[in-house]
Amino acid sequence: MGQQAGKIRQLNRILRKVRSYKDTMRALSDEELSHLTQVYKERLAAGETLDALLPEAYAAVCEADYRILGKFPYDAQVLGAIALHQGYLAEMNTGEGKTLVATMPLYLNALTGKSTILLTTNEYLVLRDAEEMGQVYRFMGLTISAGVSENPEKRFSNAEKKVIYSADIVYTTHAV
């Protein structure tokens, strides 16, 4: 029990760091906020780690979520996002905002320049989430693709798959 309590305290410390950037992010113009993606990529290239960048990058995408979707992630959602980035399982019930939670670790990990992939259970969720959350990623200067087609009969060629998987963020199912 003590080890679990220590992990929760650590997650809450990171949450407080994320929240400490809220006013800074809120004061930025749209252009300044979206430009942070380039700044973060440069900082990573200079040797900064994803873990060190996490609080600021999460705060930036929380602000982008609010500006683009009108949804500002709750503390529980940010905690879930931190846990996911750290490799923990984060269980959430239907309606608790898993789709919004995913914007944070997907954004952070996409800053590396490697495709970051979200697997979900069905084609409907891939298309819905890629469309809705894609607005946030595009606003922040990232590319996004969906690994399924609206036409259930459509099968992607190898060339089409290369294009899909070259995006910064890919939403797909296990079957593609």
mmCIF file of N, CA and C in Angstrom, residues 11 37 56 68 74 79 88-89 98 113 118 123-124 126-128 133 147:
data_model
loop_
_atom_site.group_PDB
_atom_site.id
_atom_site.type_symbol
_atom_site.label_atom_id
_atom_site.label_comp_id
_atom_site.label_asym_id
_atom_site.label_seq_id
_atom_site.Cartn_x
_atom_site.Cartn_y
_atom_site.Cartn_z
ATOM 1 N N LEU A 11 2.415 11.252 -9.016
ATOM 2 C CA LEU A 11 1.513 11.693 -10.088
ATOM 3 C C LEU A 11 0.898 13.049 -9.746
ATOM 4 N N THR A 37 4.849 23.784 -30.281
ATOM 5 C CA THR A 37 5.213 22.466 -30.800
ATOM 6 C C THR A 37 6.628 22.499 -31.368
ATOM 7 N N GLU A 56 4.865 21.087 -19.120
ATOM 8 C CA GLU A 56 4.601 22.224 -19.997
ATOM 9 C C GLU A 56 3.827 21.795 -21.249
ATOM 10 N N ILE A 68 -10.002 24.691 -28.863
ATOM 11 C CA ILE A 68 -10.524 24.050 -30.069
ATOM 12 C C ILE A 68 -11.811 23.283 -29.797
ATOM 13 N N TYR A 74 -10.101 17.742 -16.821
ATOM 14 C CA TYR A 74 -10.170 17.723 -15.361
ATOM 15 C C TYR A 74 -8.877 17.130 -14.800
ATOM 16 N N LEU A 79 -4.271 13.310 -14.636
ATOM 17 C CA LEU A 79 -3.609 12.230 -13.900
ATOM 18 C C LEU A 79 -3.567 10.950 -14.732
ATOM 19 N N TYR A 88 1.739 3.147 -16.954
ATOM 20 C CA TYR A 88 0.741 2.523 -16.089
ATOM 21 C C TYR A 88 -0.551 2.312 -16.855
ATOM 22 N N LEU A 89 -1.354 1.407 -16.386
ATOM 23 C CA LEU A 89 -2.707 1.258 -16.909
ATOM 24 C C LEU A 89 -3.593 2.255 -16.183
ATOM 25 N N LYS A 98 -11.863 9.428 -21.787
ATOM 26 C CA LYS A 98 -10.647 8.771 -22.259
ATOM 27 C C LYS A 98 -10.121 9.406 -23.542
ATOM 28 N N GLY A 113 8.955 13.036 -33.290
ATOM 29 C CA GLY A 113 9.097 12.864 -34.732
ATOM 30 C C GLY A 113 8.787 11.456 -35.198
ATOM 31 N N LEU A 118 -2.517 5.330 -31.617
ATOM 32 C CA LEU A 118 -3.567 4.982 -30.672
ATOM 33 C C LEU A 118 -4.396 3.874 -31.293
ATOM 34 N N GLU A 123 -13.783 0.702 -35.875
ATOM 35 C CA GLU A 123 -13.594 1.701 -36.920
ATOM 36 C C GLU A 123 -14.355 2.994 -36.624
ATOM 37 N N TYR A 124 -15.548 2.863 -36.051
ATOM 38 C CA TYR A 124 -16.338 4.048 -35.723
ATOM 39 C C TYR A 124 -15.549 4.980 -34.803
ATOM 40 N N VAL A 126 -12.300 5.089 -34.308
ATOM 41 C CA VAL A 126 -11.126 5.618 -35.012
ATOM 42 C C VAL A 126 -11.516 6.875 -35.776
ATOM 43 N N LEU A 127 -12.558 6.763 -36.587
ATOM 44 C CA LEU A 127 -12.970 7.884 -37.430
ATOM 45 C C LEU A 127 -13.481 9.053 -36.598
ATOM 46 N N ARG A 128 -14.286 8.770 -35.590
ATOM 47 C CA ARG A 128 -14.821 9.835 -34.731
ATOM 48 C C ARG A 128 -13.711 10.573 -34.001
ATOM 49 N N MET A 133 -10.460 14.914 -32.363
ATOM 50 C CA MET A 133 -9.195 15.252 -31.716
ATOM 51 C C MET A 133 -8.169 15.749 -32.732
ATOM 52 N N GLY A 147 -6.339 5.090 -39.616
ATOM 53 C CA GLY A 147 -5.943 3.851 -40.274
ATOM 54 C C GLY A 147 -7.098 2.995 -40.720
#
